[in-house]
PDB file of C-alpha atoms in Angstrom:
ATOM      1  CA  UNK A 970      24.092   6.649   4.509  1.00 37.00           C
ATOM      2  CA  UNK A 971      23.715   5.370   0.667  1.00 37.00           C
ATOM      3  CA  UNK A 972      20.832   7.270  -1.071  1.00 37.00           C
ATOM      4  CA  UNK A 973      18.721   4.776  -2.220  1.00 40.00           C
ATOM      5  CA  UNK A 974      18.285   3.599   1.429  1.00 42.00           C
ATOM      6  CA  UNK A 975      15.692   6.091   2.220  1.00 40.00           C
ATOM      7  CA  UNK A 976      12.884   4.780   0.005  1.00 40.00           C
ATOM      8  CA  UNK A 977      13.227   1.238   1.576  1.00 38.00           C
ATOM      9  CA  UNK A 978      10.386   1.136   4.078  1.00 39.00           C
ATOM     10  CA  UNK A 979       7.612   3.106   2.783  1.00 39.00           C
ATOM     11  CA  UNK A 980       4.857   0.469   3.264  1.00 36.00           C
ATOM     12  CA  UNK A 981       4.242  -0.927   6.512  1.00 32.00           C
ATOM     13  CA  UNK A 982       4.399  -4.889   6.618  1.00 33.00           C
ATOM     14  CA  UNK A 983       0.333  -5.846   7.709  1.00 34.00           C
ATOM     15  CA  UNK A 984       1.176  -9.503   6.701  1.00 33.00           C
ATOM     16  CA  UNK A 985       1.364 -11.956   9.529  1.00 33.00           C
ATOM     17  CA  UNK A 986      -1.380 -13.420  11.548  1.00 33.00           C
ATOM     18  CA  UNK A 987      -4.207 -15.327   9.946  1.00 32.00           C
ATOM     19  CA  UNK A 988      -7.646 -14.865  11.715  1.00 36.00           C
ATOM     20  CA  UNK A 989     -11.157 -15.353  10.540  1.00 39.00           C
ATOM     21  CA  UNK A 990     -12.257 -12.403  12.554  1.00 42.00           C
ATOM     22  CA  UNK A 991     -13.816  -9.484  11.552  1.00 45.00           C
ATOM     23  CA  UNK A 992     -15.556  -6.341  12.851  1.00 43.00           C
ATOM     24  CA  UNK A 993     -18.065  -3.795  10.912  1.00 45.00           C
ATOM     25  CA  UNK A 994     -20.102  -1.012  12.389  1.00 37.00           C
ATOM     26  CA  UNK A 995     -22.121   0.591   9.407  1.00 43.00           C
ATOM     27  CA  UNK A 996     -25.069   1.598   8.669  1.00 36.00           C
ATOM     28  CA  UNK A 997     -26.656  -0.093   5.464  1.00 40.00           C
ATOM     29  CA  UNK A 998     -24.335  -2.603   3.584  1.00 40.00           C
ATOM     30  CA  UNK A 999     -26.408  -2.675   0.495  1.00 40.00           C
ATOM     31  CA  UNK A1000     -24.115  -1.436  -2.523  1.00 45.00           C
ATOM     32  CA  UNK A1001     -25.122   1.844  -3.691  1.00 39.00           C
ATOM     33  CA  UNK A1002     -22.504   2.411  -6.682  1.00 39.00           C
ATOM     34  CA  UNK A1003     -22.716   5.868  -8.067  1.00 40.00           C
ATOM     35  CA  UNK A1004     -21.898   6.420 -11.943  1.00 38.00           C
ATOM     36  CA  UNK A1005     -18.699   4.765 -13.008  1.00 39.00           C
ATOM     37  CA  UNK A1006     -16.794   8.191 -13.921  1.00 39.00           C
ATOM     38  CA  UNK A1007     -18.145   9.841 -10.605  1.00 38.00           C
ATOM     39  CA  UNK A1008     -15.856   8.485  -8.185  1.00 41.00           C
ATOM     40  CA  UNK A1009     -13.263  10.659  -6.689  1.00 51.00           C
ATOM     41  CA  UNK A1010     -12.351  13.367  -3.914  1.00 50.00           C
ATOM     42  CA  UNK A1011     -15.134  15.784  -2.689  1.00 55.00           C
ATOM     43  CA  UNK A1012     -17.372  13.059  -1.606  1.00 58.00           C
ATOM     44  CA  UNK A1013     -17.512  11.591  -4.982  1.00 74.00           C
ATOM     45  CA  UNK A1014     -16.893   8.315  -3.769  1.00 85.00           C
ATOM     46  CA  UNK A1015     -19.767   7.886  -1.844  1.00 88.00           C
ATOM     47  CA  UNK A1016     -21.142   4.351  -1.971  1.00 93.00           C
ATOM     48  CA  UNK A1017     -17.759   3.006  -3.564  1.00 96.00           C
ATOM     49  CA  UNK A1018     -16.475  -0.321  -2.238  1.00 98.00           C
ATOM     50  CA  UNK A1019     -12.462  -0.071  -1.576  1.00 99.00           C
ATOM     51  CA  UNK A1020     -10.243  -2.647  -0.368  1.00 99.00           C
ATOM     52  CA  UNK A1021      -6.875  -1.408   1.510  1.00 99.00           C
ATOM     53  CA  UNK A1022      -4.373  -3.885   1.995  1.00 99.00           C
ATOM     54  CA  UNK A1023      -1.854  -3.211   5.328  1.00 97.00           C
ATOM     55  CA  UNK A1024      -4.463  -0.803   6.772  1.00 98.00           C
ATOM     56  CA  UNK A1025      -3.422  -0.769  10.431  1.00 96.00           C
ATOM     57  CA  UNK A1026      -1.187   1.812  10.598  1.00 94.00           C
ATOM     58  CA  UNK A1027       1.245   4.364   8.401  1.00 95.00           C
ATOM     59  CA  UNK A1028       0.319   4.446   4.383  1.00 97.00           C
ATOM     60  CA  UNK A1029      -2.424   2.172   4.656  1.00 98.00           C
ATOM     61  CA  UNK A1030      -3.995   3.668   7.734  1.00 98.00           C
ATOM     62  CA  UNK A1031      -3.940   7.332   5.925  1.00 98.00           C
ATOM     63  CA  UNK A1032      -5.249   5.704   2.787  1.00 99.00           C
ATOM     64  CA  UNK A1033      -8.102   4.605   4.845  1.00 99.00           C
ATOM     65  CA  UNK A1034      -8.894   7.679   6.381  1.00 98.00           C
ATOM     66  CA  UNK A1035      -8.616   9.596   2.860  1.00 98.00           C
ATOM     67  CA  UNK A1036     -11.397   7.344   1.477  1.00 98.00           C
ATOM     68  CA  UNK A1037     -13.524   7.199   4.406  1.00 97.00           C
ATOM     69  CA  UNK A1038     -13.417  10.954   4.136  1.00 96.00           C
ATOM     70  CA  UNK A1039     -14.658  10.884   0.572  1.00 96.00           C
ATOM     71  CA  UNK A1040     -17.650   8.664   1.417  1.00 96.00           C
ATOM     72  CA  UNK A1041     -16.429   5.163   0.345  1.00 97.00           C
ATOM     73  CA  UNK A1042     -17.647   2.181   1.854  1.00 98.00           C
ATOM     74  CA  UNK A1043     -13.659   1.019   3.188  1.00 99.00           C
ATOM     75  CA  UNK A1044     -12.642  -2.851   3.922  1.00 99.00           C
ATOM     76  CA  UNK A1045      -9.174  -2.466   5.635  1.00 99.00           C
ATOM     77  CA  UNK A1046      -7.292  -5.763   5.501  1.00 99.00           C
ATOM     78  CA  UNK A1047      -4.499  -6.249   8.443  1.00 97.00           C
ATOM     79  CA  UNK A1048      -2.822  -8.329  10.673  1.00 95.00           C
ATOM     80  CA  UNK A1049      -4.325  -7.085  13.501  1.00 94.00           C
ATOM     81  CA  UNK A1050      -6.780  -4.663  15.051  1.00 95.00           C
ATOM     82  CA  UNK A1051      -4.821  -1.468  15.515  1.00 96.00           C
ATOM     83  CA  UNK A1052      -6.353   1.492  18.190  1.00 97.00           C
ATOM     84  CA  UNK A1053      -6.331   3.892  14.933  1.00 97.00           C
ATOM     85  CA  UNK A1054      -8.469   1.537  12.832  1.00 98.00           C
ATOM     86  CA  UNK A1055     -10.890   0.799  15.888  1.00 97.00           C
ATOM     87  CA  UNK A1056     -11.346   4.549  16.441  1.00 97.00           C
ATOM     88  CA  UNK A1057     -12.905   4.826  13.555  1.00 98.00           C
ATOM     89  CA  UNK A1058     -15.126   1.948  14.041  1.00 97.00           C
ATOM     90  CA  UNK A1059     -16.007   3.061  16.903  1.00 96.00           C
ATOM     91  CA  UNK A1060     -17.429   6.312  16.145  1.00 96.00           C
ATOM     92  CA  UNK A1061     -19.369   4.531  13.209  1.00 96.00           C
ATOM     93  CA  UNK A1062     -17.183   4.994   9.999  1.00 96.00           C
ATOM     94  CA  UNK A1063     -18.028   2.836   7.200  1.00 96.00           C
ATOM     95  CA  UNK A1064     -15.219   0.763   8.090  1.00 98.00           C
ATOM     96  CA  UNK A1065     -14.939  -2.949   7.984  1.00 98.00           C
ATOM     97  CA  UNK A1066     -11.875  -4.166   9.692  1.00 98.00           C
ATOM     98  CA  UNK A1067     -10.303  -8.063   8.848  1.00 98.00           C
ATOM     99  CA  UNK A1068      -7.821  -9.600  10.664  1.00 98.00           C
ATOM    100  CA  UNK A1069      -5.741 -12.103   8.249  1.00 97.00           C
ATOM    101  CA  UNK A1070      -2.178 -12.689   6.854  1.00 97.00           C
ATOM    102  CA  UNK A1071      -2.261 -11.488   3.654  1.00 98.00           C
ATOM    103  CA  UNK A1072       1.436 -13.689   3.344  1.00 97.00           C
ATOM    104  CA  UNK A1073      -0.684 -16.677   2.877  1.00 98.00           C
ATOM    105  CA  UNK A1074      -2.305 -18.131  -0.398  1.00 97.00           C
ATOM    106  CA  UNK A1075      -5.431 -18.084   0.959  1.00 98.00           C
ATOM    107  CA  UNK A1076      -5.365 -14.398   3.022  1.00 98.00           C
ATOM    108  CA  UNK A1077      -5.838 -12.617  -0.039  1.00 99.00           C
ATOM    109  CA  UNK A1078      -9.115 -14.667  -1.192  1.00 98.00           C
ATOM    110  CA  UNK A1079     -10.274 -14.240   2.064  1.00 98.00           C
ATOM    111  CA  UNK A1080     -10.430 -10.401   2.194  1.00 99.00           C
ATOM    112  CA  UNK A1081     -11.757 -10.199  -1.200  1.00 99.00           C
ATOM    113  CA  UNK A1082     -14.609 -12.379  -0.394  1.00 99.00           C
ATOM    114  CA  UNK A1083     -15.568 -10.400   2.701  1.00 98.00           C
ATOM    115  CA  UNK A1084     -15.360  -7.301   0.877  1.00 99.00           C
ATOM    116  CA  UNK A1085     -18.075  -8.748  -1.949  1.00 99.00           C
ATOM    117  CA  UNK A1086     -20.151 -10.886   0.663  1.00 98.00           C
ATOM    118  CA  UNK A1087     -20.835  -7.213   2.544  1.00 98.00           C
ATOM    119  CA  UNK A1088     -21.343  -4.710  -0.292  1.00 98.00           C
ATOM    120  CA  UNK A1089     -21.880  -6.892  -3.437  1.00 98.00           C
ATOM    121  CA  UNK A1090     -19.061  -5.747  -5.199  1.00 98.00           C
ATOM    122  CA  UNK A1091     -15.465  -3.856  -5.456  1.00 99.00           C
ATOM    123  CA  UNK A1092     -14.621  -0.341  -7.208  1.00 98.00           C
ATOM    124  CA  UNK A1093     -11.215  -0.028  -6.004  1.00 99.00           C
ATOM    125  CA  UNK A1094      -8.324  -1.905  -4.811  1.00 99.00           C
ATOM    126  CA  UNK A1095      -5.346  -0.761  -2.972  1.00 99.00           C
ATOM    127  CA  UNK A1096      -2.455  -2.929  -2.730  1.00 99.00           C
ATOM    128  CA  UNK A1097      -0.484  -1.450   0.232  1.00 98.00           C
ATOM    129  CA  UNK A1098       1.087  -4.301   2.388  1.00 97.00           C
ATOM    130  CA  UNK A1099       4.509  -4.751   2.563  1.00 94.00           C
ATOM    131  CA  UNK A1100       7.615  -4.480   4.812  1.00 92.00           C
ATOM    132  CA  UNK A1101      11.307  -4.471   4.589  1.00 90.00           C
ATOM    133  CA  UNK A1102      14.433  -5.596   6.602  1.00 91.00           C
ATOM    134  CA  UNK A1103      17.745  -4.381   5.891  1.00 89.00           C
ATOM    135  CA  UNK A1104      20.346  -6.494   5.270  1.00 93.00           C
ATOM    136  CA  UNK A1105      23.509  -4.798   6.768  1.00 89.00           C
ATOM    137  CA  UNK A1106      25.537  -7.935   7.302  1.00 93.00           C
ATOM    138  CA  UNK A1107      25.704  -7.948   3.153  1.00 96.00           C
ATOM    139  CA  UNK A1108      23.974 -10.015   0.257  1.00 98.00           C
ATOM    140  CA  UNK A1109      25.710 -13.377   1.470  1.00 98.00           C
ATOM    141  CA  UNK A1110      24.109 -13.165   4.794  1.00 97.00           C
ATOM    142  CA  UNK A1111      20.794 -13.331   2.538  1.00 98.00           C
ATOM    143  CA  UNK A1112      19.340 -16.769   2.376  1.00 99.00           C
ATOM    144  CA  UNK A1113      16.495 -18.349   0.411  1.00 99.00           C
ATOM    145  CA  UNK A1114      14.024 -18.344   2.977  1.00 98.00           C
ATOM    146  CA  UNK A1115      14.932 -14.305   3.070  1.00 98.00           C
ATOM    147  CA  UNK A1116      14.209 -13.705  -0.248  1.00 99.00           C
ATOM    148  CA  UNK A1117      11.071 -16.014  -0.077  1.00 99.00           C
ATOM    149  CA  UNK A1118       9.908 -13.848   2.830  1.00 98.00           C
ATOM    150  CA  UNK A1119      10.575 -10.404   0.955  1.00 98.00           C
ATOM    151  CA  UNK A1120       8.762 -11.335  -2.526  1.00 99.00           C
ATOM    152  CA  UNK A1121       6.043 -13.277  -0.537  1.00 99.00           C
ATOM    153  CA  UNK A1122       5.166  -9.739   1.352  1.00 98.00           C
ATOM    154  CA  UNK A1123       6.180  -7.641  -1.536  1.00 98.00           C
ATOM    155  CA  UNK A1124       5.017  -8.645  -4.335  1.00 99.00           C
ATOM    156  CA  UNK A1125       2.878 -12.158  -3.928  1.00 99.00           C
ATOM    157  CA  UNK A1126       0.436 -10.485  -1.517  1.00 99.00           C
ATOM    158  CA  UNK A1127      -0.383  -7.901  -4.157  1.00 99.00           C
ATOM    159  CA  UNK A1128      -0.623 -10.621  -7.173  1.00 99.00           C
ATOM    160  CA  UNK A1129      -2.823 -12.954  -5.247  1.00 99.00           C
ATOM    161  CA  UNK A1130      -5.315 -10.051  -3.958  1.00 99.00           C
ATOM    162  CA  UNK A1131      -5.348  -8.254  -7.565  1.00 99.00           C
ATOM    163  CA  UNK A1132      -6.126 -11.862  -8.832  1.00 99.00           C
ATOM    164  CA  UNK A1133      -8.744 -12.067  -6.349  1.00 99.00           C
ATOM    165  CA  UNK A1134     -10.300  -8.637  -6.848  1.00 99.00           C
ATOM    166  CA  UNK A1135     -10.027  -8.717 -10.791  1.00 99.00           C
ATOM    167  CA  UNK A1136     -13.516 -10.504 -11.679  1.00 99.00           C
ATOM    168  CA  UNK A1137     -15.353  -7.877  -9.550  1.00 99.00           C
ATOM    169  CA  UNK A1138     -13.292  -4.700 -10.733  1.00 99.00           C
ATOM    170  CA  UNK A1139     -13.866  -5.940 -14.234  1.00 99.00           C
ATOM    171  CA  UNK A1140     -17.570  -6.140 -13.506  1.00 98.00           C
ATOM    172  CA  UNK A1141     -17.756  -2.508 -12.695  1.00 96.00           C
ATOM    173  CA  UNK A1142     -16.504  -1.695 -16.301  1.00 95.00           C
ATOM    174  CA  UNK A1143     -14.265   1.056 -14.311  1.00 96.00           C
ATOM    175  CA  UNK A1144     -12.550  -0.860 -11.571  1.00 98.00           C
ATOM    176  CA  UNK A1145      -9.206   0.910 -10.049  1.00 98.00           C
ATOM    177  CA  UNK A1146      -6.118  -0.813  -8.851  1.00 99.00           C
ATOM    178  CA  UNK A1147      -3.460   1.478  -7.346  1.00 99.00           C
ATOM    179  CA  UNK A1148      -0.161  -0.487  -5.687  1.00 99.00           C
ATOM    180  CA  UNK A1149       1.949   1.335  -3.356  1.00 99.00           C
ATOM    181  CA  UNK A1150       5.491   0.323  -4.616  1.00 98.00           C
ATOM    182  CA  UNK A1151       8.846   1.779  -3.866  1.00 96.00           C
ATOM    183  CA  UNK A1152      11.524   4.533  -5.239  1.00 95.00           C
ATOM    184  CA  UNK A1153      13.616   1.185  -4.572  1.00 94.00           C
ATOM    185  CA  UNK A1154      11.920  -0.335  -7.619  1.00 96.00           C
ATOM    186  CA  UNK A1155      14.181   2.477  -9.520  1.00 95.00           C
ATOM    187  CA  UNK A1156      16.869   2.951  -6.992  1.00 93.00           C
ATOM    188  CA  UNK A1157      18.049  -0.858  -6.147  1.00 94.00           C
ATOM    189  CA  UNK A1158      20.421  -0.489  -3.425  1.00 90.00           C
ATOM    190  CA  UNK A1159      22.512  -3.357  -1.618  1.00 94.00           C
ATOM    191  CA  UNK A1160      21.438  -2.333   1.824  1.00 91.00           C
ATOM    192  CA  UNK A1161      17.622  -3.939   0.805  1.00 93.00           C
ATOM    193  CA  UNK A1162      18.669  -6.043  -2.285  1.00 98.00           C
ATOM    194  CA  UNK A1163      15.874  -8.740  -1.831  1.00 98.00           C
ATOM    195  CA  UNK A1164      13.164  -5.768  -1.290  1.00 97.00           C
ATOM    196  CA  UNK A1165      14.532  -3.671  -4.359  1.00 97.00           C
ATOM    197  CA  UNK A1166      14.173  -6.579  -6.651  1.00 99.00           C
ATOM    198  CA  UNK A1167      10.673  -7.266  -5.117  1.00 99.00           C
ATOM    199  CA  UNK A1168       9.728  -3.554  -5.447  1.00 99.00           C
ATOM    200  CA  UNK A1169      10.973  -3.429  -9.391  1.00 99.00           C
ATOM    201  CA  UNK A1170       9.072  -6.775  -9.995  1.00 99.00           C
ATOM    202  CA  UNK A1171       6.049  -5.310  -8.358  1.00 99.00           C
ATOM    203  CA  UNK A1172       5.784  -1.900 -10.673  1.00 99.00           C
ATOM    204  CA  UNK A1173       6.523  -4.239 -13.574  1.00 99.00           C
ATOM    205  CA  UNK A1174       3.472  -6.529 -12.616  1.00 99.00           C
ATOM    206  CA  UNK A1175       1.380  -3.487 -12.546  1.00 99.00           C
ATOM    207  CA  UNK A1176       2.452  -2.203 -15.679  1.00 99.00           C
ATOM    208  CA  UNK A1177       2.058  -5.345 -17.729  1.00 99.00           C
ATOM    209  CA  UNK A1178      -1.583  -5.902 -16.097  1.00 99.00           C
ATOM    210  CA  UNK A1179      -2.693  -2.494 -16.949  1.00 99.00           C
ATOM    211  CA  UNK A1180      -2.117  -3.272 -20.752  1.00 99.00           C
ATOM    212  CA  UNK A1181      -4.057  -6.304 -20.753  1.00 99.00           C
ATOM    213  CA  UNK A1182      -6.996  -4.827 -18.462  1.00 99.00           C
ATOM    214  CA  UNK A1183      -7.069  -1.237 -19.384  1.00 98.00           C
ATOM    215  CA  UNK A1184      -9.286  -2.058 -22.728  1.00 98.00           C
ATOM    216  CA  UNK A1185     -11.906  -3.424 -20.516  1.00 98.00           C
ATOM    217  CA  UNK A1186     -12.324  -0.438 -18.434  1.00 98.00           C
ATOM    218  CA  UNK A1187      -9.865  -1.135 -15.457  1.00 99.00           C
ATOM    219  CA  UNK A1188      -6.749   1.628 -14.660  1.00 98.00           C
ATOM    220  CA  UNK A1189      -3.779  -0.081 -12.998  1.00 99.00           C
ATOM    221  CA  UNK A1190      -1.304   2.610 -11.377  1.00 99.00           C
ATOM    222  CA  UNK A1191       1.357   2.511  -8.911  1.00 99.00           C
ATOM    223  CA  UNK A1192       2.918   4.885  -6.354  1.00 99.00           C
ATOM    224  CA  UNK A1193       6.288   4.627  -5.068  1.00 98.00           C
ATOM    225  CA  UNK A1194       7.296   6.690  -2.249  1.00 96.00           C
ATOM    226  CA  UNK A1195      10.708   7.409  -1.128  1.00 92.00           C
ATOM    227  CA  UNK A1196      10.968   7.752   2.553  1.00 89.00           C
ATOM    228  CA  UNK A1197       7.843   8.537   4.833  1.00 90.00           C
ATOM    229  CA  UNK A1198       7.223   9.221   8.318  1.00 85.00           C
ATOM    230  CA  UNK A1199       5.932   5.773   9.427  1.00 80.00           C
ATOM    231  CA  UNK A1200       7.369   3.948  12.440  1.00 69.00           C
ATOM    232  CA  UNK A1201       8.673   1.459  10.323  1.00 68.00           C
ATOM    233  CA  UNK A1202      11.315   4.087   9.158  1.00 72.00           C
ATOM    234  CA  UNK A1203      11.249   5.962  12.647  1.00 73.00           C
ATOM    235  CA  UNK A1204      10.168   3.936  15.080  1.00 70.00           C
ATOM    236  CA  UNK A1205      11.760   1.322  17.341  1.00 72.00           C
ATOM    237  CA  UNK A1206      13.144  -1.683  15.295  1.00 71.00           C
ATOM    238  CA  UNK A1207      12.481   0.214  12.607  1.00 76.00           C
ATOM    239  CA  UNK A1208      15.070   1.232   9.306  1.00 79.00           C
ATOM    240  CA  UNK A1209      16.885   4.187  10.845  1.00 78.00           C
ATOM    241  CA  UNK A1210      17.180   2.239  14.530  1.00 78.00           C
ATOM    242  CA  UNK A1211      18.423  -0.931  12.392  1.00 78.00           C
ATOM    243  CA  UNK A1212      20.872   0.821  10.599  1.00 79.00           C
ATOM    244  CA  UNK A1213      21.901   3.412  13.362  1.00 81.00           C
ATOM    245  CA  UNK A1214      22.864   0.188  15.190  1.00 78.00           C
ATOM    246  CA  UNK A1215      24.670  -1.713  12.963  1.00 75.00           C
ATOM    247  CA  UNK A1216      27.259   1.520  12.237  1.00 80.00           C
ATOM    248  CA  UNK A1217      26.992   2.832  15.569  1.00 82.00           C
ATOM    249  CA  UNK A1218      25.050   5.977  14.779  1.00 81.00           C
ATOM    250  CA  UNK A1219      22.160   7.693  16.500  1.00 76.00           C
ATOM    251  CA  UNK A1220      18.817   6.766  14.542  1.00 74.00           C
ATOM    252  CA  UNK A1221      18.023  10.060  14.608  1.00 81.00           C
ATOM    253  CA  UNK A1222      20.994  11.024  12.598  1.00 78.00           C
ATOM    254  CA  UNK A1223      20.316   8.242  10.033  1.00 75.00           C
ATOM    255  CA  UNK A1224      16.681   9.489   9.579  1.00 77.00           C
ATOM    256  CA  UNK A1225      18.108  13.244   9.196  1.00 79.00           C
ATOM    257  CA  UNK A1226      20.842  12.020   6.465  1.00 73.00           C
ATOM    258  CA  UNK A1227      17.920  10.052   4.768  1.00 76.00           C
ATOM    259  CA  UNK A1228      15.916  13.120   4.872  1.00 77.00           C
ATOM    260  CA  UNK A1229      18.681  15.548   3.934  1.00 74.00           C
ATOM    261  CA  UNK A1230      18.805  13.688   0.403  1.00 81.00           C
ATOM    262  CA  UNK A1231      15.691  15.004  -0.921  1.00 86.00           C
ATOM    263  CA  UNK A1232      15.370  18.133  -2.258  1.00 91.00           C
ATOM    264  CA  UNK A1233      12.520  18.823   0.244  1.00 90.00           C
ATOM    265  CA  UNK A1234      14.651  18.047   3.016  1.00 88.00           C
ATOM    266  CA  UNK A1235      12.241  15.626   4.552  1.00 89.00           C
ATOM    267  CA  UNK A1236      10.060  12.954   4.924  1.00 89.00           C
ATOM    268  CA  UNK A1237       7.080  12.611   2.926  1.00 92.00           C
ATOM    269  CA  UNK A1238       3.644  12.357   5.246  1.00 96.00           C
ATOM    270  CA  UNK A1239       1.459   9.463   5.149  1.00 97.00           C
ATOM    271  CA  UNK A1240      -1.750  11.831   4.329  1.00 98.00           C
ATOM    272  CA  UNK A1241       0.366  12.858   1.295  1.00 98.00           C
ATOM    273  CA  UNK A1242       0.804   9.553  -0.200  1.00 98.00           C
ATOM    274  CA  UNK A1243      -3.105   8.706   0.485  1.00 98.00           C
ATOM    275  CA  UNK A1244      -4.213  11.793  -1.369  1.00 98.00           C
ATOM    276  CA  UNK A1245      -2.034  10.811  -4.475  1.00 98.00           C
ATOM    277  CA  UNK A1246      -3.683   7.332  -4.039  1.00 98.00           C
ATOM    278  CA  UNK A1247      -7.528   8.889  -3.990  1.00 98.00           C
ATOM    279  CA  UNK A1248      -6.456  10.952  -6.859  1.00 97.00           C
ATOM    280  CA  UNK A1249      -5.816   8.177  -9.089  1.00 98.00           C
ATOM    281  CA  UNK A1250      -8.845   6.270  -7.775  1.00 97.00           C
ATOM    282  CA  UNK A1251     -10.789   9.341  -8.843  1.00 92.00           C
ATOM    283  CA  UNK A1252     -12.289  10.939 -12.425  1.00 89.00           C
ATOM    284  CA  UNK A1253      -9.512  13.102 -12.879  1.00 89.00           C
ATOM    285  CA  UNK A1254      -7.083  10.345 -13.302  1.00 95.00           C
ATOM    286  CA  UNK A1255      -9.830   8.836 -15.576  1.00 94.00           C
ATOM    287  CA  UNK A1256      -6.968   8.456 -18.917  1.00 98.00           C
ATOM    288  CA  UNK A1257      -3.937   7.586 -16.414  1.00 99.00           C
ATOM    289  CA  UNK A1258      -3.184   4.043 -16.352  1.00 99.00           C
ATOM    290  CA  UNK A1259      -0.016   2.057 -16.473  1.00 99.00           C
ATOM    291  CA  UNK A1260       1.862   4.758 -14.584  1.00 99.00           C
ATOM    292  CA  UNK A1261       4.209   5.062 -11.534  1.00 98.00           C
ATOM    293  CA  UNK A1262       4.131   8.054  -9.601  1.00 98.00           C
ATOM    294  CA  UNK A1263       7.142   8.824  -7.528  1.00 97.00           C
ATOM    295  CA  UNK A1264       6.589  11.027  -4.027  1.00 96.00           C
ATOM    296  CA  UNK A1265      10.165  11.044  -2.617  1.00 94.00           C
ATOM    297  CA  UNK A1266      10.742  15.135  -2.352  1.00 92.00           C
ATOM    298  CA  UNK A1267      12.731  15.298  -5.361  1.00 89.00           C
ATOM    299  CA  UNK A1268      15.072  12.096  -3.868  1.00 89.00           C
ATOM    300  CA  UNK A1269      15.180  10.347  -7.720  1.00 90.00           C
ATOM    301  CA  UNK A1270      17.278  12.228  -9.897  1.00 87.00           C
ATOM    302  CA  UNK A1271      16.696  10.292 -13.153  1.00 85.00           C
ATOM    303  CA  UNK A1272      14.248  11.985 -15.439  1.00 78.00           C
TER     304      UNK A1272
END
């Protein structure tokens, strides 16, 4: 299997079904932001408002859990309520779950509006929504509709959510945007030809935006995982299963082959990606902007 395939599916797609339903179980919803440079780990995000897209499972869920542990108010955008999110809600976490379709023009605006209405503003945006469909039949099988879908989910959802969030992030004087991209932005592969192009565009978008808004206090960075231990990669109907079926190979063999292509010989854990996202939202990364952080176990060989 190509060395470029493993990074194709790090972000779980949470971008179908639009709903106005939201559920929130938290105490005081008033905005109690700490000083602009006090956000980060070890409870220093207490009172901050964080929006996470694609939050129902995988990397998105891990990011939600990391920010909750750090004391933030978290608004989770997801196409559906998952059991994992509901467990946090039921135990009284400072978590709001908003069910909506981030692949629609109106979904991102609705998510940000909900967060601002609940908490009076916004401090951190984590763009995680994304999805991949391996193109096992080659480039000529990829239709215009396929390209539109891939770019809508993997690029335009982040563009629209960032556009809706940016006025509120600028208002804080210290807003942060962390976007989950992919090593496929650096390692284009024909099996995920449209996804690779979309992720390259996503990383480029964030780099360009960082130059515009950095002088106004907003930091914009990307995180580019390689293969991650998620159902999208390893579950039924995931990348390993799809590739395995097309090649007559056991999906477990596909996954093992992908892991073996990294220096560490394993997939990245969702919590490891979440820790990096949390770091980039915190004070230790105060002078980091416009950067792309690869977390792939050494898969990418270029400097």
